[in-house]
Coordinates of C-alpha atoms in Angstrom, one line a residue:
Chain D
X1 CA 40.1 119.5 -12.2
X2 CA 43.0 118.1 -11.9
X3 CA 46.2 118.4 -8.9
X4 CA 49.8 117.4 -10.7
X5 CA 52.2 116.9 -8.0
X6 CA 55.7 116.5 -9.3
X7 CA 59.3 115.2 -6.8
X8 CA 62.1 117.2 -8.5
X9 CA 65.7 117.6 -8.2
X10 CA 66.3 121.5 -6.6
X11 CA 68.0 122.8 -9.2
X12 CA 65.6 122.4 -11.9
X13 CA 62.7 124.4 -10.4
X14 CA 63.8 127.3 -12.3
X15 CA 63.4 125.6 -15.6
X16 CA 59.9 124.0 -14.4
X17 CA 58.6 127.2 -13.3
X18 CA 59.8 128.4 -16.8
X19 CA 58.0 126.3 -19.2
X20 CA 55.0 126.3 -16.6
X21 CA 55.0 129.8 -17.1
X22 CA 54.9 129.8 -20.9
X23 CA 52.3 127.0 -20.9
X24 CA 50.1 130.0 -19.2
X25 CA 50.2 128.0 -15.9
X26 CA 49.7 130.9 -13.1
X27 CA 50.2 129.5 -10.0
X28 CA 52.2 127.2 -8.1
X29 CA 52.8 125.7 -4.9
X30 CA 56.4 124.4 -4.0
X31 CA 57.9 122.9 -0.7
X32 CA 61.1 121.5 0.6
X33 CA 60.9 117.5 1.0
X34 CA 63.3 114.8 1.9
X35 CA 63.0 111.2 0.4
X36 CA 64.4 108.9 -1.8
X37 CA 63.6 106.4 -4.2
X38 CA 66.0 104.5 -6.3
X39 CA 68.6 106.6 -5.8
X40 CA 69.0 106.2 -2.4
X41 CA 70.8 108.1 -0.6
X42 CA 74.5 108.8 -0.2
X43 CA 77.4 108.8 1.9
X44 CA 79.1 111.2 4.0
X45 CA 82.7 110.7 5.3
X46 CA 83.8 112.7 9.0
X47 CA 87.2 111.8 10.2
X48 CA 87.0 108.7 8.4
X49 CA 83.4 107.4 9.7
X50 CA 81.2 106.9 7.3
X51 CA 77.4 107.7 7.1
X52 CA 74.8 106.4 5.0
X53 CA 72.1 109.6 4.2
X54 CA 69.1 108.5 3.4
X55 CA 67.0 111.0 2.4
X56 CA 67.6 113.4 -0.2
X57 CA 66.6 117.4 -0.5
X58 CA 64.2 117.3 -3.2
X59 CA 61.2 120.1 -4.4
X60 CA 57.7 118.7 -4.4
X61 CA 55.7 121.4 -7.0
X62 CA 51.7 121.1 -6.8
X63 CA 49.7 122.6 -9.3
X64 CA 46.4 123.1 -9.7
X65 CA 44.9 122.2 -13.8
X66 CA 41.7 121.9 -15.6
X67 CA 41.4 118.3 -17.0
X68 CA 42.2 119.7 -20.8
X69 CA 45.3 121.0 -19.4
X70 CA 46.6 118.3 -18.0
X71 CA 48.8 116.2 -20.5
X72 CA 50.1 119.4 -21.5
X73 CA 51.1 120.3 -17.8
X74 CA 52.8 116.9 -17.3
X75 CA 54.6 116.7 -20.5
X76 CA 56.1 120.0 -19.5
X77 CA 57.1 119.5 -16.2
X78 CA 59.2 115.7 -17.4
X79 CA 60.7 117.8 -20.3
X80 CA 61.7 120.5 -18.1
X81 CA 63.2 118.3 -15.1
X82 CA 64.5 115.0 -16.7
X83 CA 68.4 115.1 -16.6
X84 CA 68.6 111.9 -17.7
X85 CA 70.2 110.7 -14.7
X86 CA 68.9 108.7 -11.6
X87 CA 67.5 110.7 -9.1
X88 CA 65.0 112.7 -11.3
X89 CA 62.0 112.3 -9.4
X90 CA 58.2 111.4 -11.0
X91 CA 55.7 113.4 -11.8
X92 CA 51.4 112.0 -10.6
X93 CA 48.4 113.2 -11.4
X94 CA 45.4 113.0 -8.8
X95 CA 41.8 114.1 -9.4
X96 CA 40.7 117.2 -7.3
X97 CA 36.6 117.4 -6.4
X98 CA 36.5 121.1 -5.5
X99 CA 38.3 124.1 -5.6
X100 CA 37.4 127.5 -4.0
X101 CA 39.2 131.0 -4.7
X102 CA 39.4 132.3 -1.4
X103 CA 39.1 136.4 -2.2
X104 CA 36.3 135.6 -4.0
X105 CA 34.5 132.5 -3.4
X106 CA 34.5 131.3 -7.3
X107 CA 34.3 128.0 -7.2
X108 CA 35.5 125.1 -9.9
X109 CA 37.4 125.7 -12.7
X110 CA 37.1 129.5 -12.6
X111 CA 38.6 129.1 -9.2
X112 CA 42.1 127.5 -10.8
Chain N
X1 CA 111.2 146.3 33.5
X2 CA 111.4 145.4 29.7
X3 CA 108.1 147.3 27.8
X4 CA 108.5 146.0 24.5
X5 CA 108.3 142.1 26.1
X6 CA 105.6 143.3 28.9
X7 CA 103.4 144.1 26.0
X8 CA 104.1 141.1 24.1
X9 CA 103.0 138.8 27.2
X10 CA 100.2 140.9 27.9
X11 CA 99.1 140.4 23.8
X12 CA 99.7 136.6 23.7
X13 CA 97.5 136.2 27.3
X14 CA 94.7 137.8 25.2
X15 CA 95.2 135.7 22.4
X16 CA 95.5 132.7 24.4
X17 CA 92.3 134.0 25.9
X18 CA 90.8 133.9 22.7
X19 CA 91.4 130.3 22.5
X20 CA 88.8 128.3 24.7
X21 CA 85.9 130.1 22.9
X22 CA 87.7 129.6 20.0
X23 CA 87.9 126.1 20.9
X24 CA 84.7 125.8 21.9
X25 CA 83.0 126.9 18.6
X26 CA 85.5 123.9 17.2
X27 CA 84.0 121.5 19.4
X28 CA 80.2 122.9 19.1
X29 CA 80.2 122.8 15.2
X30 CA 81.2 119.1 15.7
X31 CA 78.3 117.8 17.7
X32 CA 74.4 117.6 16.8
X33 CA 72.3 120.9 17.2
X34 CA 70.8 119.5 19.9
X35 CA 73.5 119.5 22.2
X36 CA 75.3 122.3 21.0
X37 CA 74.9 124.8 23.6
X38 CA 76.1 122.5 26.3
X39 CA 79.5 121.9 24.6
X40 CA 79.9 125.5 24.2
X41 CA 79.4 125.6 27.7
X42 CA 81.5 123.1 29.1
X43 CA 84.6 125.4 27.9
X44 CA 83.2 128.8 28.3
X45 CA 83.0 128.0 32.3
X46 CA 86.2 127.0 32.6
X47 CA 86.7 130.8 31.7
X48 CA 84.7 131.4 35.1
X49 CA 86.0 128.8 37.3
X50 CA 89.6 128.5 36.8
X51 CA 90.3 132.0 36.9
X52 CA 88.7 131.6 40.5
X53 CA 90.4 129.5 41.5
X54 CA 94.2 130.4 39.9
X55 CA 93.5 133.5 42.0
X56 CA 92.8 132.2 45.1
X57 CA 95.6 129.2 45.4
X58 CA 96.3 128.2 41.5
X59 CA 99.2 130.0 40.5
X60 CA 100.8 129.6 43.8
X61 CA 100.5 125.9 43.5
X62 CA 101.6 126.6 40.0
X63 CA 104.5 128.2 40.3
X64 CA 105.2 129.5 43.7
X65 CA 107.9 128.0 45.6
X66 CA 107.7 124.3 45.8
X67 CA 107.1 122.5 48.9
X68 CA 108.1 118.7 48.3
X69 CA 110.6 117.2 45.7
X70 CA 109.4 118.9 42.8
X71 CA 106.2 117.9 42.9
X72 CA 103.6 121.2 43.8
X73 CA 104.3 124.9 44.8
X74 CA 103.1 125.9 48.0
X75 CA 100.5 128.9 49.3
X76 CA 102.6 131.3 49.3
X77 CA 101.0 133.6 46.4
X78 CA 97.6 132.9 47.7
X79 CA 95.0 135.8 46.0
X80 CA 98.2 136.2 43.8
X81 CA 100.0 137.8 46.7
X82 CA 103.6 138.5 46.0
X83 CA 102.7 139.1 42.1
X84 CA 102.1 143.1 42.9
X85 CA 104.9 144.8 41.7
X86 CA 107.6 141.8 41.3
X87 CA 109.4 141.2 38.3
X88 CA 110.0 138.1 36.6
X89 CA 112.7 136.9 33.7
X90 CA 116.5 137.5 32.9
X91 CA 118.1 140.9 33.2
X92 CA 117.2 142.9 30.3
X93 CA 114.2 141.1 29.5
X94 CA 111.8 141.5 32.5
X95 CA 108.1 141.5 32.8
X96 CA 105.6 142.0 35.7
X97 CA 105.0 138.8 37.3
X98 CA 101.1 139.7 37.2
X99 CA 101.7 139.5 33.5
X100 CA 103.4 136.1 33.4
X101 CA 100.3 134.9 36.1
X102 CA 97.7 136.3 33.4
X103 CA 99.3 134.9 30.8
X104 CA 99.8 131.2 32.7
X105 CA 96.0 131.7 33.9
X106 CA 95.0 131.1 30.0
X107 CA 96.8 128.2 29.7
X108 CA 94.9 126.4 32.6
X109 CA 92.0 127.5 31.6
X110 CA 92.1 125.9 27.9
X111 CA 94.0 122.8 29.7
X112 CA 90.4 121.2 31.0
X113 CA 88.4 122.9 28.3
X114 CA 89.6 120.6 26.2
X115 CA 88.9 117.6 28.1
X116 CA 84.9 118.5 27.3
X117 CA 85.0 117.1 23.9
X118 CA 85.1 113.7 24.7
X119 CA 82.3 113.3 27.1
X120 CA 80.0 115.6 24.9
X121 CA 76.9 115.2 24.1
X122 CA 76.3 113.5 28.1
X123 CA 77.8 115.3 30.8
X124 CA 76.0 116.8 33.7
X125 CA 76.6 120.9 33.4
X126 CA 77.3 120.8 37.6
X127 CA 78.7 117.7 37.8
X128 CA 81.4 118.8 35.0
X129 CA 82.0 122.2 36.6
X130 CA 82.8 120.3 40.0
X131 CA 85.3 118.1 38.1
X132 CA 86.8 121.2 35.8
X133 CA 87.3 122.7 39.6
X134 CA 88.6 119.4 41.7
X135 CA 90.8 118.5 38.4
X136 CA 92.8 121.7 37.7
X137 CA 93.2 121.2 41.8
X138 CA 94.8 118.0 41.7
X139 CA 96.1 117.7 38.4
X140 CA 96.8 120.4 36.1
X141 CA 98.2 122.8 38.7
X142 CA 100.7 120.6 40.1
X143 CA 101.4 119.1 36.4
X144 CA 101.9 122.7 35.7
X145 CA 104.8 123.2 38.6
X146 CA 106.8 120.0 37.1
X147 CA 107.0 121.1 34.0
X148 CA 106.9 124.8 33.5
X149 CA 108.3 126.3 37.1
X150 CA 112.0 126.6 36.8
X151 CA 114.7 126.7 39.5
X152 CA 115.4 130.7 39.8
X153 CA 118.9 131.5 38.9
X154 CA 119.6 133.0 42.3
X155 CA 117.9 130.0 43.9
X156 CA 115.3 132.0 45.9
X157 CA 112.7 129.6 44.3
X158 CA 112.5 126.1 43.7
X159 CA 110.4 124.4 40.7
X160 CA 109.4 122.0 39.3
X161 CA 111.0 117.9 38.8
X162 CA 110.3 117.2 35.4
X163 CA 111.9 120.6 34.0
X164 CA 114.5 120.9 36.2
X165 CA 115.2 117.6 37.3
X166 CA 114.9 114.9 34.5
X167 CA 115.3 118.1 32.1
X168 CA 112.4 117.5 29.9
X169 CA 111.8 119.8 27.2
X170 CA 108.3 121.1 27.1
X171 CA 108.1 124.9 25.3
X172 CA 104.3 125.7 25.4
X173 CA 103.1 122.4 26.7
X174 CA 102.6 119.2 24.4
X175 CA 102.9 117.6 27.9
X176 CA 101.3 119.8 30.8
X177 CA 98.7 120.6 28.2
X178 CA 98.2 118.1 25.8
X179 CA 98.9 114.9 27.1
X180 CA 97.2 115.7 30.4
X181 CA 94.1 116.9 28.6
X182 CA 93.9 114.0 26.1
X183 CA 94.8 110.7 28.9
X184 CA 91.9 112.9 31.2
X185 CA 89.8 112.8 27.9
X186 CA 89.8 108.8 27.6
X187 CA 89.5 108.4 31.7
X188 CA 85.8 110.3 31.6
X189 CA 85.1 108.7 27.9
X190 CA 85.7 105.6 30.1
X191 CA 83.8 106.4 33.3
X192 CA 80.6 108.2 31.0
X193 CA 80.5 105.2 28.9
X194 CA 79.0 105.3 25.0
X195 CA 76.2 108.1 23.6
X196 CA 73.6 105.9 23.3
X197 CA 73.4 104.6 19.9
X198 CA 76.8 105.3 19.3
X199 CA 79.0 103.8 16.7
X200 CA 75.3 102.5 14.9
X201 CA 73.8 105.3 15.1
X202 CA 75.1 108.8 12.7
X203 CA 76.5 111.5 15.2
X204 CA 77.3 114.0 11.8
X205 CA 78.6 117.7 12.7
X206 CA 75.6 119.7 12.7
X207 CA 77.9 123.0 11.7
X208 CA 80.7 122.3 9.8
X209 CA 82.1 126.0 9.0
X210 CA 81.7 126.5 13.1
X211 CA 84.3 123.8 13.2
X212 CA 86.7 125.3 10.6
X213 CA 85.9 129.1 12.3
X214 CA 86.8 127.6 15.8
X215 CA 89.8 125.7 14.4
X216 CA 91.4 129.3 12.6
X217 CA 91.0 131.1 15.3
X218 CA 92.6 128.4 17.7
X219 CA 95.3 129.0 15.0
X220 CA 95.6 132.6 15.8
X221 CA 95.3 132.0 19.3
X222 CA 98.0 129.5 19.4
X223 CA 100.9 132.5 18.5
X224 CA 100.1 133.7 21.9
X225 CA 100.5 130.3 23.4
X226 CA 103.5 129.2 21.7
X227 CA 105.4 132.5 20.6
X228 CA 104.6 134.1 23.8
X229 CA 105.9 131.4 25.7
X230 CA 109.2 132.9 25.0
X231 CA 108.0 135.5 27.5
X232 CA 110.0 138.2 25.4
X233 CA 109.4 139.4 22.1
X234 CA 113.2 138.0 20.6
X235 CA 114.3 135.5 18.2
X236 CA 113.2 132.5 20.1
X237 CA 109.4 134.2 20.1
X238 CA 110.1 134.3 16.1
X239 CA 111.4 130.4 16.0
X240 CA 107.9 129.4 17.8
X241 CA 106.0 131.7 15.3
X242 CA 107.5 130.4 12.7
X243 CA 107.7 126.4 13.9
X244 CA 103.9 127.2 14.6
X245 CA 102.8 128.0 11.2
X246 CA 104.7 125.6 9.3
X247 CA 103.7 122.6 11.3
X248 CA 100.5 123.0 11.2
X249 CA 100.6 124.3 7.3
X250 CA 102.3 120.5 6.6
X251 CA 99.8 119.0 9.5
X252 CA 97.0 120.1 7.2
X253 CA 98.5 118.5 4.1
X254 CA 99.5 115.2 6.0
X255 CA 95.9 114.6 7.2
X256 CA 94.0 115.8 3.6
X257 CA 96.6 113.6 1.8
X258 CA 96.0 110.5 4.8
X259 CA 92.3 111.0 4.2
X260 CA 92.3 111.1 0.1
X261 CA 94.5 107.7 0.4
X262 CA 92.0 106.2 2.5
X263 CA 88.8 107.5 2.4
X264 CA 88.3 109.0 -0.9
X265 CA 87.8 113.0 0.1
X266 CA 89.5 115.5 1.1
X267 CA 87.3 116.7 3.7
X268 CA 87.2 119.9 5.8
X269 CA 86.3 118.4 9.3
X270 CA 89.7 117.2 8.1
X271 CA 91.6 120.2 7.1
X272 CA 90.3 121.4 10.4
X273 CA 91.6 118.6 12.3
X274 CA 94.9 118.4 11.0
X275 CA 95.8 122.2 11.8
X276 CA 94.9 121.5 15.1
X277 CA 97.2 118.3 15.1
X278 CA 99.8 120.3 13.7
X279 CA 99.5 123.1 16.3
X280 CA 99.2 120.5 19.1
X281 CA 102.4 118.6 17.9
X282 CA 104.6 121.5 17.5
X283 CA 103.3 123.4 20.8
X284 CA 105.9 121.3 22.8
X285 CA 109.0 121.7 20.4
X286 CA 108.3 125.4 18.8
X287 CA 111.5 126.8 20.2
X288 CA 113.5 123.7 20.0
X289 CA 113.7 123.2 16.4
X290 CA 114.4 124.5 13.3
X291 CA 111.9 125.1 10.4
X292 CA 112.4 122.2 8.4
X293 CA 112.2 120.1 11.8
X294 CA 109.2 122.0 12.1
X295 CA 107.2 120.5 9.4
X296 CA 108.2 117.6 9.9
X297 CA 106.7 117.2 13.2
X298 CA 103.9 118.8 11.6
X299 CA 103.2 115.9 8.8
X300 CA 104.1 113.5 11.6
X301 CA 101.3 114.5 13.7
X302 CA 98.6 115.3 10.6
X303 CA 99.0 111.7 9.5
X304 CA 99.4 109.6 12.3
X305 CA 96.7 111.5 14.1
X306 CA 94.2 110.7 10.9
X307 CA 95.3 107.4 11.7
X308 CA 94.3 107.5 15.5
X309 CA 90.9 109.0 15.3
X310 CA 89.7 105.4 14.0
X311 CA 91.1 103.9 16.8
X312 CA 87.8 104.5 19.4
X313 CA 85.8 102.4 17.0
X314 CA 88.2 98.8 16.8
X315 CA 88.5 99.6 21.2
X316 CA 85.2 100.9 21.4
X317 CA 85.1 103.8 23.7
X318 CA 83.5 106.7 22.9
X319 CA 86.2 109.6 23.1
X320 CA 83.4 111.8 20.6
X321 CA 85.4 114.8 18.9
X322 CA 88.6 113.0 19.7
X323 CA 90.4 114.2 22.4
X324 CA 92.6 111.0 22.2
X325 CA 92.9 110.8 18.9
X326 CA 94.4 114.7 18.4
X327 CA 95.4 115.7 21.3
X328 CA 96.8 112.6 23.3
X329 CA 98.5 111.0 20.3
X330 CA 100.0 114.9 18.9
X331 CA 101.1 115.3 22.5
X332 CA 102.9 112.7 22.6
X333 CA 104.3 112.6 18.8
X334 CA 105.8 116.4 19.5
X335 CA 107.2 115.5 23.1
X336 CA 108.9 112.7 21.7
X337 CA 110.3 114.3 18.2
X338 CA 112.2 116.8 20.4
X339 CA 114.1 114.3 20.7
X340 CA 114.7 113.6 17.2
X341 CA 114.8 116.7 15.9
X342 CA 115.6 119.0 18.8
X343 CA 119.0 121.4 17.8
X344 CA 121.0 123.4 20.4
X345 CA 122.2 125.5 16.8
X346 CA 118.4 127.3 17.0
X347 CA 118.6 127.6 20.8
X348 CA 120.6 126.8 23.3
X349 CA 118.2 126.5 26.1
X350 CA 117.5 123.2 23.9
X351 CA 119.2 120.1 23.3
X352 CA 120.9 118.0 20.7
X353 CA 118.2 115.2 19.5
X354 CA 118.8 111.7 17.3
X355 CA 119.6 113.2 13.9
X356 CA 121.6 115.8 15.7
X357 CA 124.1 113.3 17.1
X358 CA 122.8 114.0 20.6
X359 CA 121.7 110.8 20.7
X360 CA 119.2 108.7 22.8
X361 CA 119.7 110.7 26.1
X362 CA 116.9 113.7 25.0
X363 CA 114.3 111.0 24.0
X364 CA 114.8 109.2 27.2
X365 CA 113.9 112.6 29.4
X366 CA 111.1 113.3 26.9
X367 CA 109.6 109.6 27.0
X368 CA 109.9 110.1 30.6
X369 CA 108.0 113.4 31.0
X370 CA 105.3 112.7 28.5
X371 CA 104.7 109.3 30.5
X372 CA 104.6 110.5 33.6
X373 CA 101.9 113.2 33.1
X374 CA 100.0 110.4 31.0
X375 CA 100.0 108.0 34.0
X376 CA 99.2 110.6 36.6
X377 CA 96.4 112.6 34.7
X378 CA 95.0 109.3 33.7
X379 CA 94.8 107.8 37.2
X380 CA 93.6 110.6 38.8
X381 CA 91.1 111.7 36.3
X382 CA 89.8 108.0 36.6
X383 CA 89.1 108.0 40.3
X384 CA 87.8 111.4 40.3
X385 CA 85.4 111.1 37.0
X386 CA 84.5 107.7 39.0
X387 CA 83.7 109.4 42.6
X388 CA 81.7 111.8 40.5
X389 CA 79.5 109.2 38.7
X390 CA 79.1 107.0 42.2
X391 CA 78.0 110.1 44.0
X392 CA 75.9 112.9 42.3
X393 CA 76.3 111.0 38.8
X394 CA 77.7 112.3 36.3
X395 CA 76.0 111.2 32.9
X396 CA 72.3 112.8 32.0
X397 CA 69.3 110.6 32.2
X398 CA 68.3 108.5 28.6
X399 CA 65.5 111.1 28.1
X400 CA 68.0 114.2 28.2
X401 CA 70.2 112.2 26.3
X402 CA 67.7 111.6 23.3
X403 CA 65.4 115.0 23.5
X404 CA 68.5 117.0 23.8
X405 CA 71.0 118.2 26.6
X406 CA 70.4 121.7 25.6
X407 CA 66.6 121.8 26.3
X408 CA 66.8 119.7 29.3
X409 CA 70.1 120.9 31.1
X410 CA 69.9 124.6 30.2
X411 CA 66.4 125.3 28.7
X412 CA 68.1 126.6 25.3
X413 CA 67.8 125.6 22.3
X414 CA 70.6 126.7 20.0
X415 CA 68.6 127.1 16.5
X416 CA 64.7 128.2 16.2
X417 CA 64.1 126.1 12.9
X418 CA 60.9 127.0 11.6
X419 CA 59.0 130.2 13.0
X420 CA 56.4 130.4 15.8
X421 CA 58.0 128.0 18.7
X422 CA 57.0 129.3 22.1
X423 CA 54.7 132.5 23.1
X424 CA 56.0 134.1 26.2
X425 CA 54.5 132.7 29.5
X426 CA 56.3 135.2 31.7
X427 CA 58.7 138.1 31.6
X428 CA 61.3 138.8 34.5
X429 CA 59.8 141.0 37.1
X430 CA 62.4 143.6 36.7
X431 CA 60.7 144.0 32.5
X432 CA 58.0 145.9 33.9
X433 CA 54.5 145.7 32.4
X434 CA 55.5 147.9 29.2
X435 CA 57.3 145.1 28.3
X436 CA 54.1 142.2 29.0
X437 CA 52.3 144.7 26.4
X438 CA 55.0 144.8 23.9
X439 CA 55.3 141.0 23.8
X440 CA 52.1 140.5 21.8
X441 CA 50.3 138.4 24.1
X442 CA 48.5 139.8 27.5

């Protein structure tokens, strides 16, 4: 098993969900995060003062895969959220040891 | 006793009312969440205090007869005595003089409100109420007398120097108000000293739209303060309504225009700002001038007040949301362009300015007035903001300061971001124990 954790630009989440959804994907986790990378940040302007932001609002989506999945999953998540501009975010795969469905105590890959 | 102008007095001391909240919504959306709450305080009690204390001895030092050379009214009206019943104004067009003190009361209440924003972020809640109470004291209230109490016609009552002496034209109060407020403004930004961190550190607006909410109802506010300074609903209460919303509609334009040159962006902190320029600026000349004058004043103000608010940061004091920079400099730009575009053809209670071949002699009285209540609000505003910090201190420790002025001053916080922060420890006795169970948690 597999966790793909992907750093997206907010606006595309719809589009990820989308083609996760059609990949037969069936859950998701998704949080708020701030960050950047080489991007950076940008600036704000008050009454002519200006201030550097350095963190960015970006979506973190985790999802839970069997290993056969996994190319499949990350192929569709870049497709989905590359805009082709800087700022896109990455996409990383990590291996996961043990999963357990909590209503039912399955465990492994039927628990995914 | 005229109806029609009692009720427009008694309508434009509500709207003016309506202004220090309004006012401090302006100021609250414009500093961080943390401290958000004591900035909306700081104006709110001057609601409380100054009404206090206008009752007991401030309208009489205000406007009741004056006692020396111009300079205060005496104790004569003291719990408002005398008001009961009197009547006020020209024949034809008079109001209860309880109407004209409620109406006056509004003004000094907003008058030290707006001191607040540049010590924010860092003022002691008690220590600033005792200033807001000893300040109104010694300076607005007398400030008050030289520029808005006239000689009565009859000559039963005496007022004030600057308006009746040196003639100084002040409608709504560019001077009394504004310049007072703003050279107070840069004597506490002086005496508190900088926000720590400040200019390194980023002091954003945590609530932008508060700001522009604050700032459009100051603008609806501000008819009451400038068109009901007419104290009649006539022609002259139509010139400041209309001088009001021109000014401020070209203010607007001038700063969005100043800041697209310069920085880029139109921004709406900006837009904001610069109708509150405008409505500053024109607050002194709104019955002076006509429409076209009006604006101009107006674009004055917007740009060259853009231009000040940078000024803190190349003389490095911390003045936070600007006092200085907005209501200082458009004090003083509107005082002085009554001079340059003041017309007797619009009203002849006015006078003749530079382009109306009246030439230097109106500029001279307004230089005069706006620098007198300049030197005397600054001086005084110095030694009493300095007695303040020498005795009780006036500034909150570092740890306030960095945790937040709101938790520590006032145990508030303004926001609850996230759910679940705090259980209840304890309900007020007078609850009951229904209300223990209710809560959740025994």
């Amino acid at each position: 098993m597999k966790l793909v954790t992907a750093i997206i630009k907010p606006f595309v989440l719809d589009d990820v969900k989308a083609s996760l959804e059609r990949l037969g994907v069936l859950g998701m986790t998704v949080s708020e995060v701030q960050g950047f990378g080489r991007q950076k940040g940008h600036t704000e302007v008050y009454r002519g003062a200006e201030y550097a932001v350095d963190f960015v609002p970006k979506l973190r989506v985790e999802v839970l895969v069997d290993e056969v999945e996994v190319d499949g999953v990350v192929d569709a998540v870049v497709e989905a959220a590359r805009t082709g501009k800087i700022g896109d975010g990455k996409v990383w795969v990590t291996p996961v040891d043990m999963v357990v469905r909590v209503r039912t105590g399955e465990r492994g890959s039927d628990a995914v | 006793m005229n109806t029609g102008d009692t009720a427009w007095v008694l309508v434009s001391a509500a709207l003016v009312m309506l202004m220090t909240p309004a006012l401090a919504f302006f100021y609250g959306g414009m500093v961080r969440a943390k401290s958000v709450l004591n900035m909306l305080m700081l104006n709110f009690i001057a609601l409380g205090v100054v009404t206090v204390l206008w009752l007991l001895y401030g309208y009489g030092l205000a406007f009741g007869n004056d006692v020396v050379a111009g300079l205060v009214g005496g104790l004569d009206n003291v719990g408002l005595a005398g008001t009961l019943g009197a009547l006020t104004g020209p024949a034809g067009h008079q109001v209860p003089v309880l109407a004209f003190a409620m109406f006056q009361l509004m003004f000094a209440v907003i008058t030290p409100a707006l001191i607040s924003g540049a010590i924010a972020d860092r003022a002691k809640f008690w220590s600033w109420v005792i200033f807001l109470a000893v300040w109104v004291s010694l300076v607005y209230f007398p400030v008050a007398h030289w520029v808005f109490a006239f000689d009565a016609p009859d000559g039963s009552t005496v007022g004030g120097w600057l308006a009746n002496r040196i003639r100084t034209l002040d409608f709504a109060g560019g001077t009394a108000v504004h310049i007072n407020a703003g050279a107070a403004g840069l004597a506490l930004a002086l005496v508190l000293g900088r926000r720590r961190g400040w200019p390194k550190e980023p002091m954003r607006p945590h609530n932008v739209p508060l700001v522009l909410l604050g700032a459009s109802l100051l603008w609806f506010g501000w008819y009451g303060f400038n068109a009901g300074s007419a104290l009649a609903a006539n022609d002259t209460a139509a010139l400041a309504f209309a001088n009001t919303t021109v000014a401020t509609a070209a203010a607007v334009l001038g700063w969005l225009v100043t800041e697209q040159i310069r920085d880029g962006r139109p921004t709406t902190l900006g837009a904001a700002s610069g109708a509150v320029a405008g409505l500053v600026a024109i607050t002194p000349a709104c019955a002076f001038v006509a429409p076209l004058g009006g604006a101009a004043i107006g674009l004055c103000a917007g740009v060259l007040c853009a231009l000040a608010v940078g000024l803190k940061y190349r003389l490095g004091f911390d003045d936070s949301l600007d006092v200085v920079g907005v209501h200082l400099v458009g004090g003083i730009v509107g005082t002085l362009l009554i001079g340059v575009f003041g017309t007797t053809a619009v009203n002849s209670a006015g006078a003749d300015g530079l382009l109306y071949g009246g030439g230097f002699v109106q500029l001279g009285r307004q230089a005069l007035g706006a620098a007198a209540v300049l030197g005397y609000s600054f001086v005084l505003s110095l030694a009493l903001g300095w007695i303040i910090n020498k005795t009780i201190g006036f500034r909150v420790d570092t740890e306030t300061e960095v945790v937040g002025i709101d938790e520590r001053e006032h145990a508030e916080t303004a926001y609850e971001f996230g759910g679940g922060r705090g259980t209840p420890r304890s309900v007020p006795a007078s609850a009951g124990a229904a209300a223990v169970l209710e809560g959740g948690r025994p």
